[in-house]
Short mmCIF file of C-alpha atoms and ligand atoms in Angstrom, two decimals:
data_model
loop_
_atom_site.label_atom_id
_atom_site.label_comp_id
_atom_site.label_asym_id
_atom_site.label_seq_id
_atom_site.Cartn_x
_atom_site.Cartn_y
_atom_site.Cartn_z
CA MET A 1 -9.21 16.87 -18.81
CA SER A 2 -5.83 16.14 -17.28
CA LEU A 3 -5.66 12.36 -17.39
CA MET A 4 -2.62 10.67 -18.93
CA THR A 5 -2.99 7.66 -21.19
CA PRO A 6 -1.11 4.53 -20.10
CA GLU A 7 1.32 5.11 -22.95
CA GLN A 8 1.94 8.69 -21.80
CA PHE A 9 2.56 7.38 -18.29
CA GLU A 10 5.19 4.98 -19.61
CA GLU A 11 6.74 7.77 -21.69
CA SER A 12 6.85 10.01 -18.62
CA LEU A 13 8.91 7.39 -16.77
CA LYS A 14 11.57 7.59 -19.49
CA ASP A 15 12.36 11.12 -18.33
CA ILE A 16 12.97 9.94 -14.77
CA LYS A 17 16.32 8.47 -13.84
CA PRO A 18 16.14 7.04 -10.31
CA ARG A 19 19.33 5.47 -8.92
CA ILE A 20 18.36 1.84 -8.23
CA PHE A 21 20.18 -1.27 -7.11
CA MET A 22 18.89 -4.83 -6.91
CA ASN A 23 20.75 -7.97 -5.90
CA GLY A 24 24.13 -6.26 -6.12
CA LYS A 25 23.53 -4.74 -9.54
CA LYS A 26 22.59 -1.27 -10.72
CA ILE A 27 19.37 -1.10 -12.69
CA ASP A 28 19.58 1.37 -15.52
CA ASN A 29 16.13 0.93 -16.96
CA ILE A 30 13.10 0.12 -14.82
CA LEU A 31 10.99 -0.33 -17.94
CA THR A 32 13.02 -3.25 -19.25
CA ASN A 33 14.15 -4.91 -16.02
CA LYS A 34 11.75 -7.84 -15.58
CA VAL A 35 11.25 -7.27 -11.84
CA THR A 36 10.84 -3.49 -11.75
CA ARG A 37 8.65 -3.72 -14.86
CA THR A 38 5.90 -5.28 -12.70
CA VAL A 39 5.57 -2.02 -10.74
CA VAL A 40 5.43 -0.04 -13.98
CA GLU A 41 2.67 -2.34 -15.23
CA ALA A 42 0.65 -2.05 -12.01
CA ASN A 43 0.78 1.74 -11.95
CA LYS A 44 0.18 1.86 -15.71
CA ALA A 45 -3.03 -0.13 -15.28
CA SER A 46 -4.39 2.61 -13.03
CA TYR A 47 -4.07 5.04 -15.97
CA GLU A 48 -5.76 2.60 -18.32
CA TRP A 49 -8.77 2.06 -16.03
CA ALA A 50 -9.21 5.81 -15.54
CA LEU A 51 -9.93 6.12 -19.26
CA ASP A 52 -11.89 2.90 -19.64
CA PRO A 53 -15.67 3.55 -19.89
CA GLU A 54 -16.24 0.44 -17.78
CA TYR A 55 -14.02 1.47 -14.89
CA LYS A 56 -13.70 5.24 -15.03
CA ASN A 57 -16.37 5.74 -12.37
CA ILE A 58 -14.24 3.76 -9.96
CA MET A 59 -10.89 5.20 -10.94
CA THR A 60 -11.73 8.87 -11.44
CA CYS A 61 -13.65 11.61 -9.69
CA HIS A 62 -14.17 15.35 -9.83
CA SER A 63 -11.61 17.48 -8.04
CA PRO A 64 -12.95 20.84 -6.87
CA LEU A 65 -9.33 21.89 -6.42
CA ILE A 66 -8.69 22.05 -10.17
CA ASN A 67 -12.32 21.77 -11.26
CA ASP A 68 -11.56 18.79 -13.45
CA THR A 69 -11.67 15.01 -13.58
CA VAL A 70 -8.72 13.43 -11.80
CA ASN A 71 -7.47 9.94 -11.07
CA ARG A 72 -9.01 8.95 -7.75
CA TYR A 73 -5.55 8.15 -6.40
CA THR A 74 -4.74 11.87 -6.40
CA HIS A 75 -7.95 12.99 -4.71
CA VAL A 76 -8.42 13.90 -1.04
CA SER A 77 -11.73 12.57 0.32
CA ALA A 78 -14.13 15.38 1.14
CA SER A 79 -17.21 13.33 2.08
CA VAL A 80 -18.35 9.93 3.26
CA ASP A 81 -19.24 9.13 -0.35
CA ASP A 82 -15.61 9.78 -1.31
CA LEU A 83 -14.42 7.43 1.44
CA VAL A 84 -16.77 4.70 0.27
CA ALA A 85 -15.61 5.17 -3.33
CA LYS A 86 -12.02 5.04 -2.06
CA ALA A 87 -12.69 1.73 -0.32
CA GLN A 88 -14.31 0.29 -3.44
CA ALA A 89 -11.39 1.43 -5.61
CA GLY A 90 -8.99 -0.31 -3.21
CA THR A 91 -10.79 -3.62 -3.66
CA PHE A 92 -11.13 -3.16 -7.42
CA THR A 93 -7.45 -2.41 -8.03
CA ALA A 94 -6.28 -5.25 -5.78
CA GLU A 95 -8.46 -7.89 -7.40
CA MET A 96 -7.51 -6.74 -10.90
CA LEU A 97 -3.79 -6.63 -10.16
CA GLY A 98 -3.44 -9.47 -7.69
CA THR A 99 -0.85 -7.29 -6.03
CA CYS A 100 -0.52 -3.76 -4.72
CA ILE A 101 -1.59 -0.65 -6.48
CA TYR A 102 1.58 1.22 -5.66
CA ARG A 103 -0.18 4.58 -5.56
CA CYS A 104 -2.14 3.85 -2.37
CA VAL A 105 0.38 5.04 0.24
CA GLY A 106 0.75 8.34 -1.59
CA TYR A 107 -3.04 8.62 -1.86
CA ASP A 108 -3.44 8.09 1.88
CA SER A 109 -0.59 10.47 2.76
CA PHE A 110 -2.33 13.23 0.77
CA HIS A 111 -5.18 13.00 3.29
CA SER A 112 -2.85 13.38 6.25
CA LEU A 113 -0.83 16.20 4.70
CA TYR A 114 -3.95 18.11 3.66
CA ALA A 115 -5.53 17.87 7.13
CA THR A 116 -2.38 18.59 9.14
CA THR A 117 -0.97 21.44 7.05
CA TRP A 118 -4.41 23.08 7.33
CA GLU A 119 -4.33 22.62 11.10
CA MET A 120 -0.74 23.84 11.54
CA ASP A 121 -1.44 27.01 9.55
CA LYS A 122 -4.56 27.69 11.60
CA GLU A 123 -2.93 27.09 14.97
CA LEU A 124 0.64 28.24 14.35
CA GLY A 125 0.29 30.76 11.54
CA THR A 126 2.61 28.75 9.27
CA GLU A 127 2.17 28.75 5.49
CA TYR A 128 2.27 25.08 4.67
CA HIS A 129 -1.26 24.54 3.47
CA PRO A 130 -1.18 26.81 0.38
CA ARG A 131 2.15 25.21 -0.56
CA PHE A 132 0.69 21.77 -0.18
CA LEU A 133 -2.35 22.74 -2.26
CA GLU A 134 -0.10 24.02 -5.06
CA TYR A 135 1.74 20.71 -5.02
CA LEU A 136 -1.49 18.70 -5.01
CA LYS A 137 -2.83 20.80 -7.89
CA MET A 138 0.30 20.00 -9.88
CA VAL A 139 -0.07 16.28 -9.10
CA GLN A 140 -3.70 16.35 -10.21
CA LYS A 141 -3.18 18.47 -13.32
CA GLU A 142 -0.20 16.42 -14.48
CA ASP A 143 -1.82 13.15 -13.32
CA LEU A 144 1.28 12.03 -11.42
CA SER A 145 1.86 8.80 -9.52
CA VAL A 146 2.95 9.41 -5.95
CA ALA A 147 4.42 6.93 -3.46
CA GLY A 148 4.50 7.40 0.32
CA ALA A 149 7.40 6.92 2.72
CA LEU A 150 6.83 6.73 6.43
CA THR A 151 8.74 3.88 7.99
CA GLU A 152 12.24 4.78 9.14
CA ALA A 153 15.22 2.56 9.49
CA ARG A 154 15.09 3.48 13.24
CA GLY A 155 17.67 2.90 15.95
CA SER A 156 17.40 0.80 19.10
CA ARG A 157 13.81 0.89 20.30
CA LYS A 158 15.15 0.95 23.88
CA GLN A 159 16.47 4.45 23.34
CA LYS A 160 14.96 7.80 22.50
CA THR A 161 15.79 9.22 19.09
CA LEU A 162 18.29 11.75 20.45
CA ASP A 163 20.23 8.97 22.22
CA TRP A 164 20.99 7.03 19.03
CA GLU A 165 24.67 6.93 18.22
CA ASP A 166 23.80 7.25 14.54
CA PRO A 167 21.47 10.26 14.28
CA TYR A 168 20.47 9.38 10.70
CA LEU A 169 18.58 6.22 11.61
CA SER A 170 15.62 8.50 11.32
CA LEU A 171 15.35 10.99 8.50
CA LYS A 172 16.82 14.28 9.72
CA ILE A 173 17.11 17.85 8.54
CA VAL A 174 20.83 18.61 8.24
CA ASP A 175 20.67 22.06 6.71
CA LYS A 176 18.22 24.89 6.12
CA ASN A 177 18.85 27.83 3.86
CA LYS A 178 16.84 30.46 2.03
CA ASP A 179 16.03 28.03 -0.78
CA GLY A 180 15.03 24.95 1.17
CA ILE A 181 16.20 22.14 3.42
CA VAL A 182 18.69 19.29 3.12
CA VAL A 183 17.75 15.89 4.58
CA LYS A 184 19.75 12.79 5.41
CA GLY A 185 18.57 9.33 6.46
CA ALA A 186 16.47 6.54 5.00
CA LYS A 187 13.03 5.05 4.76
CA ILE A 188 12.59 1.29 4.46
CA ASN A 189 9.87 -0.97 3.01
CA ILE A 190 8.60 1.62 0.53
CA SER A 191 6.20 0.20 -2.04
CA GLY A 192 6.92 0.81 -5.69
CA ALA A 193 8.45 4.28 -5.25
CA PHE A 194 10.92 4.01 -8.12
CA ALA A 195 8.14 3.74 -10.72
CA SER A 196 6.33 6.84 -9.46
CA HIS A 197 6.94 10.51 -10.15
CA TYR A 198 7.06 11.81 -6.58
CA ILE A 199 7.39 10.48 -3.03
CA ASN A 200 5.53 12.02 -0.11
CA VAL A 201 7.71 11.71 2.97
CA LEU A 202 6.22 11.78 6.47
CA PRO A 203 8.03 11.93 9.84
CA GLN A 204 8.18 9.01 12.21
CA ALA A 205 10.59 9.68 15.08
CA ALA A 206 9.75 13.19 16.28
CA HIS A 207 7.77 13.33 19.50
CA TYR A 208 9.49 15.63 21.96
CA LYS A 209 11.16 19.00 22.28
CA GLY A 210 14.70 18.75 20.96
CA GLU A 211 13.59 16.46 18.12
CA GLU A 212 12.64 19.32 15.79
CA ASP A 213 15.10 18.22 13.09
CA TYR A 214 13.22 14.94 12.78
CA ALA A 215 9.88 16.71 12.42
CA VAL A 216 9.83 16.94 8.63
CA ALA A 217 7.40 16.20 5.81
CA PHE A 218 7.94 16.97 2.16
CA ALA A 219 7.50 15.81 -1.42
CA THR A 220 10.40 15.06 -3.72
CA PRO A 221 10.83 13.84 -7.27
CA VAL A 222 11.84 10.18 -7.10
CA ASP A 223 15.09 10.87 -8.89
CA ALA A 224 16.26 13.90 -6.88
CA GLU A 225 20.03 14.04 -6.45
CA GLY A 226 21.15 12.00 -3.44
CA ILE A 227 18.28 9.49 -3.51
CA THR A 228 19.16 5.79 -3.91
CA TYR A 229 16.82 2.79 -3.94
CA VAL A 230 17.93 -0.62 -2.73
CA CYS A 231 15.26 -3.04 -3.88
CA GLN A 232 14.01 -6.12 -2.12
CA TYR A 233 15.28 -9.37 -3.61
CA THR A 234 13.30 -12.55 -3.02
CA PRO A 235 12.98 -16.03 -4.54
CA ASN A 236 10.16 -14.55 -6.62
CA SER A 237 12.50 -11.89 -7.99
CA ALA A 238 15.04 -14.58 -8.95
CA GLU A 239 12.34 -16.73 -10.53
CA ARG A 240 11.08 -13.82 -12.61
CA GLU A 241 14.57 -12.86 -13.72
CA GLN A 242 15.28 -16.30 -15.10
CA ALA A 243 11.81 -17.04 -16.52
CA GLU A 244 11.77 -17.38 -20.29
CA ASP A 245 8.03 -17.02 -20.51
CA MET A 246 6.21 -14.80 -18.01
CA GLU A 247 3.19 -17.12 -18.28
CA GLU A 248 5.15 -19.54 -16.09
CA LEU A 249 4.75 -17.17 -13.14
CA GLY A 250 1.78 -17.03 -10.79
CA ASN A 251 1.05 -13.41 -11.65
CA PRO A 252 2.65 -12.89 -15.07
CA LEU A 253 2.19 -9.16 -15.54
CA TYR A 254 2.08 -7.63 -12.08
CA GLY A 255 4.27 -9.99 -10.05
CA GLN A 256 4.37 -10.52 -6.29
CA ARG A 257 4.92 -7.02 -4.93
CA GLU A 258 7.97 -4.83 -4.93
CA THR A 259 9.33 -2.62 -2.19
CA SER A 260 12.68 -0.98 -1.63
CA MET A 261 14.66 1.03 0.84
CA VAL A 262 14.99 4.69 -0.06
CA ILE A 263 18.17 6.39 1.08
CA PHE A 264 18.33 10.17 1.27
CA ASP A 265 21.97 11.21 1.22
CA ASN A 266 21.90 14.99 1.65
CA VAL A 267 18.87 15.52 -0.54
CA PHE A 268 17.81 19.10 -1.18
CA VAL A 269 14.10 19.90 -0.93
CA PRO A 270 12.97 23.38 -1.99
CA TRP A 271 10.70 25.24 0.45
CA GLU A 272 7.71 24.98 -1.86
CA ARG A 273 7.74 21.20 -1.30
CA VAL A 274 8.31 21.31 2.48
CA PHE A 275 5.07 20.81 4.44
CA HIS A 276 6.29 20.37 8.01
CA CYS A 277 9.59 21.53 9.44
CA GLY A 278 10.32 21.50 13.15
CA GLU A 279 6.78 21.54 14.64
CA TYR A 280 7.32 18.25 16.50
CA GLN A 281 3.91 18.43 18.24
CA TYR A 282 2.26 17.85 14.85
CA SER A 283 4.47 14.97 13.65
CA VAL A 284 2.40 12.34 15.45
CA LYS A 285 -0.76 13.84 13.93
CA LEU A 286 0.71 13.38 10.46
CA VAL A 287 1.44 9.75 11.27
CA THR A 288 -1.83 8.89 12.99
CA ARG A 289 -3.96 10.55 10.30
CA PHE A 290 -2.06 8.63 7.67
CA ALA A 291 -2.45 5.39 9.65
CA ARG A 292 -6.16 6.02 10.12
CA THR A 293 -6.63 6.24 6.36
CA HIS A 294 -4.19 3.49 5.45
CA ARG A 295 -5.59 0.93 7.90
CA MET A 296 -8.95 1.09 6.18
CA THR A 297 -7.15 0.66 2.84
CA CYS A 298 -4.97 -2.26 3.93
CA GLY A 299 -7.45 -3.89 6.28
CA GLY A 300 -10.80 -3.62 4.61
CA THR A 301 -10.27 -2.95 0.94
CA CYS A 302 -7.22 -4.36 -0.87
CA LYS A 303 -7.12 -7.66 1.02
CA VAL A 304 -10.74 -8.19 -0.02
CA GLY A 305 -9.59 -8.02 -3.64
CA PHE A 306 -6.73 -10.41 -2.88
CA MET A 307 -9.16 -12.85 -1.25
CA ASN A 308 -11.29 -12.74 -4.41
CA GLN A 309 -8.30 -14.02 -6.37
CA ILE A 310 -7.57 -16.76 -3.85
CA ILE A 311 -11.19 -17.89 -3.60
CA GLY A 312 -11.53 -17.92 -7.41
CA ALA A 313 -8.43 -20.08 -7.76
CA CYS A 314 -9.65 -22.48 -5.05
CA LYS A 315 -13.03 -22.82 -6.71
CA LEU A 316 -11.38 -23.61 -10.06
CA LEU A 317 -9.15 -26.25 -8.48
CA GLN A 318 -12.13 -27.78 -6.70
CA GLU A 319 -13.78 -28.19 -10.09
CA TYR A 320 -10.63 -29.42 -11.86
CA LYS A 321 -10.21 -32.07 -9.15
CA GLY A 322 -13.84 -33.21 -9.31
CA LEU A 323 -14.41 -32.17 -5.71
CA ASP A 324 -17.59 -30.21 -6.33
CA LYS A 325 -19.56 -32.30 -3.88
CA ALA A 326 -16.91 -32.59 -1.16
CA GLY A 327 -18.67 -31.15 1.87
CA HIS A 328 -15.59 -30.00 3.74
CA ILE A 329 -14.22 -28.16 0.68
CA ASN A 330 -17.51 -26.33 0.28
CA GLU A 331 -17.36 -25.50 4.00
CA GLU A 332 -13.83 -24.15 3.56
CA LEU A 333 -14.84 -22.04 0.59
CA MET A 334 -17.75 -20.66 2.56
CA GLU A 335 -15.45 -19.83 5.48
CA MET A 336 -13.22 -17.94 3.07
CA VAL A 337 -16.19 -15.99 1.76
CA VAL A 338 -17.28 -15.15 5.32
CA LEU A 339 -13.75 -13.91 6.14
CA ARG A 340 -13.70 -11.87 2.94
CA GLU A 341 -17.08 -10.32 3.59
CA THR A 342 -16.23 -9.57 7.22
CA SER A 343 -13.13 -7.78 5.99
CA ARG A 344 -15.12 -5.86 3.39
CA ALA A 345 -17.74 -4.95 5.99
CA CYS A 346 -15.09 -3.54 8.34
CA GLY A 347 -13.62 -1.42 5.54
CA LEU A 348 -17.00 -0.10 4.49
CA ALA A 349 -17.97 0.58 8.11
CA ALA A 350 -14.75 2.59 8.52
CA ALA A 351 -15.73 4.59 5.43
CA TYR A 352 -19.41 5.06 6.33
CA ASN A 353 -18.58 6.08 9.91
CA GLY A 354 -15.83 8.42 8.72
CA GLY A 355 -15.94 12.12 9.30
CA GLU A 356 -14.21 15.46 8.88
CA GLU A 357 -10.86 15.58 10.65
CA PRO A 358 -9.97 18.13 11.92
CA LYS A 359 -13.28 20.00 11.85
CA GLY A 360 -13.26 22.73 9.24
CA SER A 361 -10.41 21.22 7.21
CA GLY A 362 -12.71 19.69 4.61
CA VAL A 363 -10.79 16.39 4.82
CA PHE A 364 -12.72 13.20 5.53
CA LEU A 365 -10.91 10.34 7.25
CA PRO A 366 -12.22 6.83 7.98
CA ASP A 367 -13.50 6.05 11.46
CA GLU A 368 -10.54 5.42 13.78
CA LEU A 369 -12.12 2.49 15.63
CA MET A 370 -13.32 0.62 12.55
CA GLY A 371 -10.16 1.39 10.54
CA ASN A 372 -8.04 -0.25 13.23
CA VAL A 373 -10.51 -3.09 13.65
CA SER A 374 -10.32 -3.65 9.85
CA LYS A 375 -6.56 -4.02 9.91
CA LEU A 376 -6.48 -6.14 13.06
CA ASN A 377 -9.20 -8.41 11.68
CA VAL A 378 -7.54 -8.94 8.32
CA ALA A 379 -4.13 -9.68 9.79
CA ASN A 380 -5.52 -12.97 11.10
CA ALA A 381 -8.25 -13.51 8.48
CA PHE A 382 -5.72 -13.44 5.65
CA TRP A 383 -3.52 -16.15 7.20
CA ARG A 384 -6.63 -18.28 7.70
CA VAL A 385 -7.68 -17.82 4.07
CA MET A 386 -4.20 -18.85 2.97
CA ALA A 387 -4.34 -21.95 5.20
CA LEU A 388 -7.70 -22.96 3.72
CA ALA A 389 -6.37 -22.38 0.20
CA GLY A 390 -3.44 -24.62 1.07
CA ASP A 391 -5.83 -27.39 2.04
CA ILE A 392 -7.92 -27.12 -1.12
CA GLY A 393 -4.95 -26.74 -3.47
CA GLY A 394 -3.10 -29.71 -1.99
CA GLY A 395 0.60 -30.36 -1.71
CA LEU A 396 1.11 -29.52 -5.37
CA ILE A 397 1.00 -25.85 -4.35
CA VAL A 398 4.47 -26.28 -2.91
CA THR A 399 5.73 -29.27 -4.91
CA MET A 400 4.72 -28.46 -8.47
CA PRO A 401 7.23 -28.62 -11.30
CA SER A 402 7.74 -25.70 -13.64
CA LEU A 403 5.33 -24.86 -16.43
CA ARG A 404 8.43 -25.03 -18.60
CA ASP A 405 8.29 -28.81 -18.20
CA LEU A 406 5.19 -28.77 -20.39
CA LYS A 407 7.48 -27.73 -23.23
CA THR A 408 10.32 -30.17 -22.54
CA PRO A 409 9.98 -32.96 -25.14
CA GLU A 410 11.31 -35.81 -22.93
CA ILE A 411 8.84 -35.22 -20.09
CA GLN A 412 6.00 -33.08 -21.37
CA GLU A 413 3.64 -36.01 -21.94
CA TYR A 414 4.13 -37.24 -18.35
CA VAL A 415 3.39 -33.80 -16.94
CA LYS A 416 0.35 -33.37 -19.17
CA GLU A 417 -1.02 -36.77 -18.21
CA TYR A 418 -0.45 -36.68 -14.47
CA LEU A 419 -1.26 -33.06 -13.75
CA SER A 420 -4.56 -32.77 -15.55
CA PHE A 421 -6.31 -34.71 -12.76
CA GLY A 422 -8.24 -36.70 -15.34
CA SER A 423 -10.48 -33.69 -15.86
CA ASP A 424 -11.40 -31.65 -18.90
CA ALA A 425 -8.96 -29.03 -17.68
CA SER A 426 -5.53 -29.07 -19.25
CA ALA A 427 -2.46 -29.70 -17.12
CA GLU A 428 -1.40 -26.20 -18.13
CA ASN A 429 -4.47 -24.66 -16.54
CA VAL A 430 -4.21 -26.79 -13.42
CA MET A 431 -0.57 -25.74 -13.05
CA LYS A 432 -1.25 -22.07 -13.70
CA VAL A 433 -4.01 -21.90 -11.10
CA THR A 434 -1.88 -23.87 -8.63
CA LYS A 435 1.02 -21.48 -9.27
CA LEU A 436 -1.25 -18.55 -8.50
CA LEU A 437 -2.03 -20.15 -5.14
CA GLN A 438 1.68 -20.75 -4.58
CA ASN A 439 2.18 -17.03 -5.06
CA TRP A 440 -0.33 -16.27 -2.35
CA THR A 441 0.20 -19.02 0.19
CA ALA A 442 3.96 -19.43 -0.09
CA GLY A 443 4.81 -15.91 -1.19
CA LEU A 444 5.28 -12.53 0.40
CA HIS A 445 1.71 -11.59 1.16
CA GLY A 446 1.25 -13.16 4.60
CA VAL A 447 3.90 -11.14 6.39
CA GLY A 448 3.17 -8.22 4.07
CA THR A 449 -0.45 -8.19 5.20
CA TRP A 450 0.56 -8.44 8.85
CA HIS A 451 3.00 -5.54 8.76
CA GLY A 452 1.66 -3.28 6.01
CA ALA A 453 -0.05 -0.29 7.73
CA GLY A 454 1.71 -1.31 10.94
CA PRO A 455 2.02 -4.53 12.95
CA VAL A 456 -0.98 -5.62 15.03
CA MET A 457 0.38 -4.09 18.23
CA ALA A 458 0.13 -0.67 16.61
CA GLN A 459 -3.59 -1.21 16.00
CA LYS A 460 -4.08 -2.49 19.54
CA ILE A 461 -2.38 0.57 21.00
CA MET A 462 -4.63 2.83 18.93
CA LEU A 463 -7.72 0.85 19.89
CA GLN A 464 -6.84 1.17 23.56
CA ARG A 465 -6.79 4.94 23.04
CA VAL A 466 -10.10 5.24 21.22
CA ILE A 467 -12.36 2.57 22.73
CA ASP A 468 -14.91 4.21 24.97
CA TYR A 469 -16.30 1.80 27.58
CA ASP A 470 -18.60 4.34 29.27
CA HIS A 471 -21.63 3.37 27.20
CA ASP A 472 -21.06 -0.35 27.87
CA LYS A 473 -20.75 0.27 31.61
CA TRP A 474 -23.90 2.35 31.57
CA ILE A 475 -25.80 -0.42 29.75
CA ALA A 476 -24.66 -3.05 32.24
CA LYS A 477 -25.62 -0.84 35.19
CA ARG A 478 -28.94 0.07 33.64
CA THR A 479 -29.82 -3.62 33.16
CA LEU A 480 -29.01 -4.31 36.81
CA ASN A 481 -30.57 -1.12 38.09
CA ILE A 482 -27.26 -0.11 39.70
CA LYS A 483 -27.23 3.55 40.70
CA ASP A 484 -24.13 5.33 42.01
C1 LIG B 1 4.92 -5.34 1.89
C2 LIG B 1 5.10 -4.07 2.64
C3 LIG B 1 4.94 -2.85 2.01
C4 LIG B 1 5.14 -1.66 2.70
N1 LIG B 1 5.00 -0.46 2.05
C5 LIG B 1 5.26 0.68 2.73
C6 LIG B 1 5.19 1.95 2.07
O1 LIG B 1 4.90 2.03 0.88
N2 LIG B 1 5.49 3.05 2.78
C7 LIG B 1 5.82 2.99 4.11
O2 LIG B 1 6.07 4.02 4.69
N3 LIG B 1 5.90 1.81 4.75
C8 LIG B 1 5.64 0.66 4.09
N4 LIG B 1 5.71 -0.53 4.75
C9 LIG B 1 6.18 -0.52 6.13
C10 LIG B 1 5.21 -0.96 7.16
O3 LIG B 1 4.38 0.10 7.51
C11 LIG B 1 6.06 -1.48 8.31
O4 LIG B 1 6.58 -2.74 7.90
C12 LIG B 1 5.30 -1.63 9.58
O5 LIG B 1 4.97 -0.39 10.10
C13 LIG B 1 6.11 -2.42 10.62
O6 LIG B 1 7.33 -1.79 10.85
P1 LIG B 1 8.65 -2.62 10.71
O7 LIG B 1 8.59 -3.40 9.45
O8 LIG B 1 9.79 -1.69 10.88
O9 LIG B 1 8.59 -3.67 11.88
P2 LIG B 1 9.01 -3.45 13.41
O10 LIG B 1 8.59 -2.08 13.85
O11 LIG B 1 10.45 -3.80 13.55
O12 LIG B 1 8.10 -4.52 14.10
C14 LIG B 1 8.53 -5.85 14.46
C15 LIG B 1 7.97 -6.20 15.83
O13 LIG B 1 8.53 -5.35 16.81
C16 LIG B 1 7.50 -4.73 17.58
N5 LIG B 1 7.95 -3.38 17.96
C17 LIG B 1 8.43 -2.42 17.15
N6 LIG B 1 8.75 -1.33 17.85
C18 LIG B 1 8.47 -1.60 19.14
C19 LIG B 1 8.60 -0.87 20.36
N7 LIG B 1 9.08 0.38 20.37
N8 LIG B 1 8.22 -1.47 21.50
C20 LIG B 1 7.72 -2.73 21.49
N9 LIG B 1 7.58 -3.48 20.37
C21 LIG B 1 7.97 -2.91 19.21
C22 LIG B 1 6.29 -4.69 16.64
O14 LIG B 1 5.05 -4.59 17.35
C23 LIG B 1 6.44 -6.02 15.94
O15 LIG B 1 5.90 -7.04 16.76
C24 LIG B 1 5.50 -1.72 4.07
C25 LIG B 1 5.65 -2.95 4.71
C26 LIG B 1 5.47 -4.12 4.01
C27 LIG B 1 5.67 -5.42 4.73
#
């Protein structure tokens, strides 16, 4: 059994020294910094659930690769059942955390790397796949947390990569020697990487001949020399930093969600961790296979868990306010449930219709059509759920005072009296639930849901490629008895 306890996970992070900056300051200890601590807590929870008799069936599975039980977030799906379990785990982790499980991009990139290294070796005679398997075995045996980095800084979208004045706006190989490669560039918007052990890096800008130096995929320890993280900094970060009591925040333990830029300034990667180097024709496959997996995750699984949190908070506020019988509120709650279940259905359909890709690789990916439909559907559904939550929660969602005011002698009685809504609920509970809704409706999750796993245009482009209208045309012609 190779599973780490949550305490061992935290201990393991003490050995890692990533170079991190936030809001103009260097962060020396991610375990004690209040903002980065939220990522540690979220990843730590995934270790706790893997050992919990109640949740271990969701969070663990058998890996034939090492013939042992592994955390599901290190497993590559090898059947439709695996994909369904993956979808269910996505919803479970999201509803329990109320934010991202930061291991999901790494999890999804394992699928793409497994499938594409297998294919490259078969078609080109390269030796990436055994290397990748050795790496994956290590991740599974040591029960490591792995983040995923795909999105580049990128230069002007009007120009081709080779025309950019600054060649490092996409991650580029700058040196190759007998021991490995050296890369320079950056990835932006990377979720929770600094509280992981490794980052899987995928290419983004290599499409054509001449762009071989941008065709690169590898894994690196998060604290390799030359790597720097510049963290996001938001009003939520500032609020957390100055909070005296974490209970004042809408999600005390796990926070909003934390991303950062990752800068690679001449980072050395040994050959045993390089999984793609120069074969530009396969770069797009690495990206699209990742996207195919990640769109099911983002579209039809984690947002379902988030909606559970939002719906639960709305239902509580309805009760606190004595609005149980208000017809339009019940309608709104039902609409939220329908949006949630439609999202869940899309995710599960992507899993159930999934299949082996490429044939013979042993890797199962979600259905391309339904994965993209999932993401496209949730991009709008999530905004709608937030709008409905805003209606039910009322203006207090954006006007509420601080929970600290409940402890301020001069005003605490006013706040207690006027914010309990005359119900049995305490003002403290009303405020906490309202704060949770503030986190969702006025926080980072709307835009995050839109762009995570790619903006909607990316899904539309993919749908245009995969939709097959022949059957529909045939049905129309058959109905009308048209023969040509
Ligand atoms: C909360 C969050 C977490 C994330 N976590 C990760 C992570 O862990 N790992 C990771 O790799 N990525 C991560 N991402 C990145 C995410 O995948 C990107 O945000 C997404 O792909 C959109 O890219 P972008 O942000 O650069 O936006 P842009 O690409 O700049 O998109 C902005 C707009 O420009 C349009 N556009 C862009 N390029 C073109 C073009 N060539 N022609 C026409 N229109 C164009 C888009 O359609 C969109 O309308 C995360 C993002 C968010 C918001």
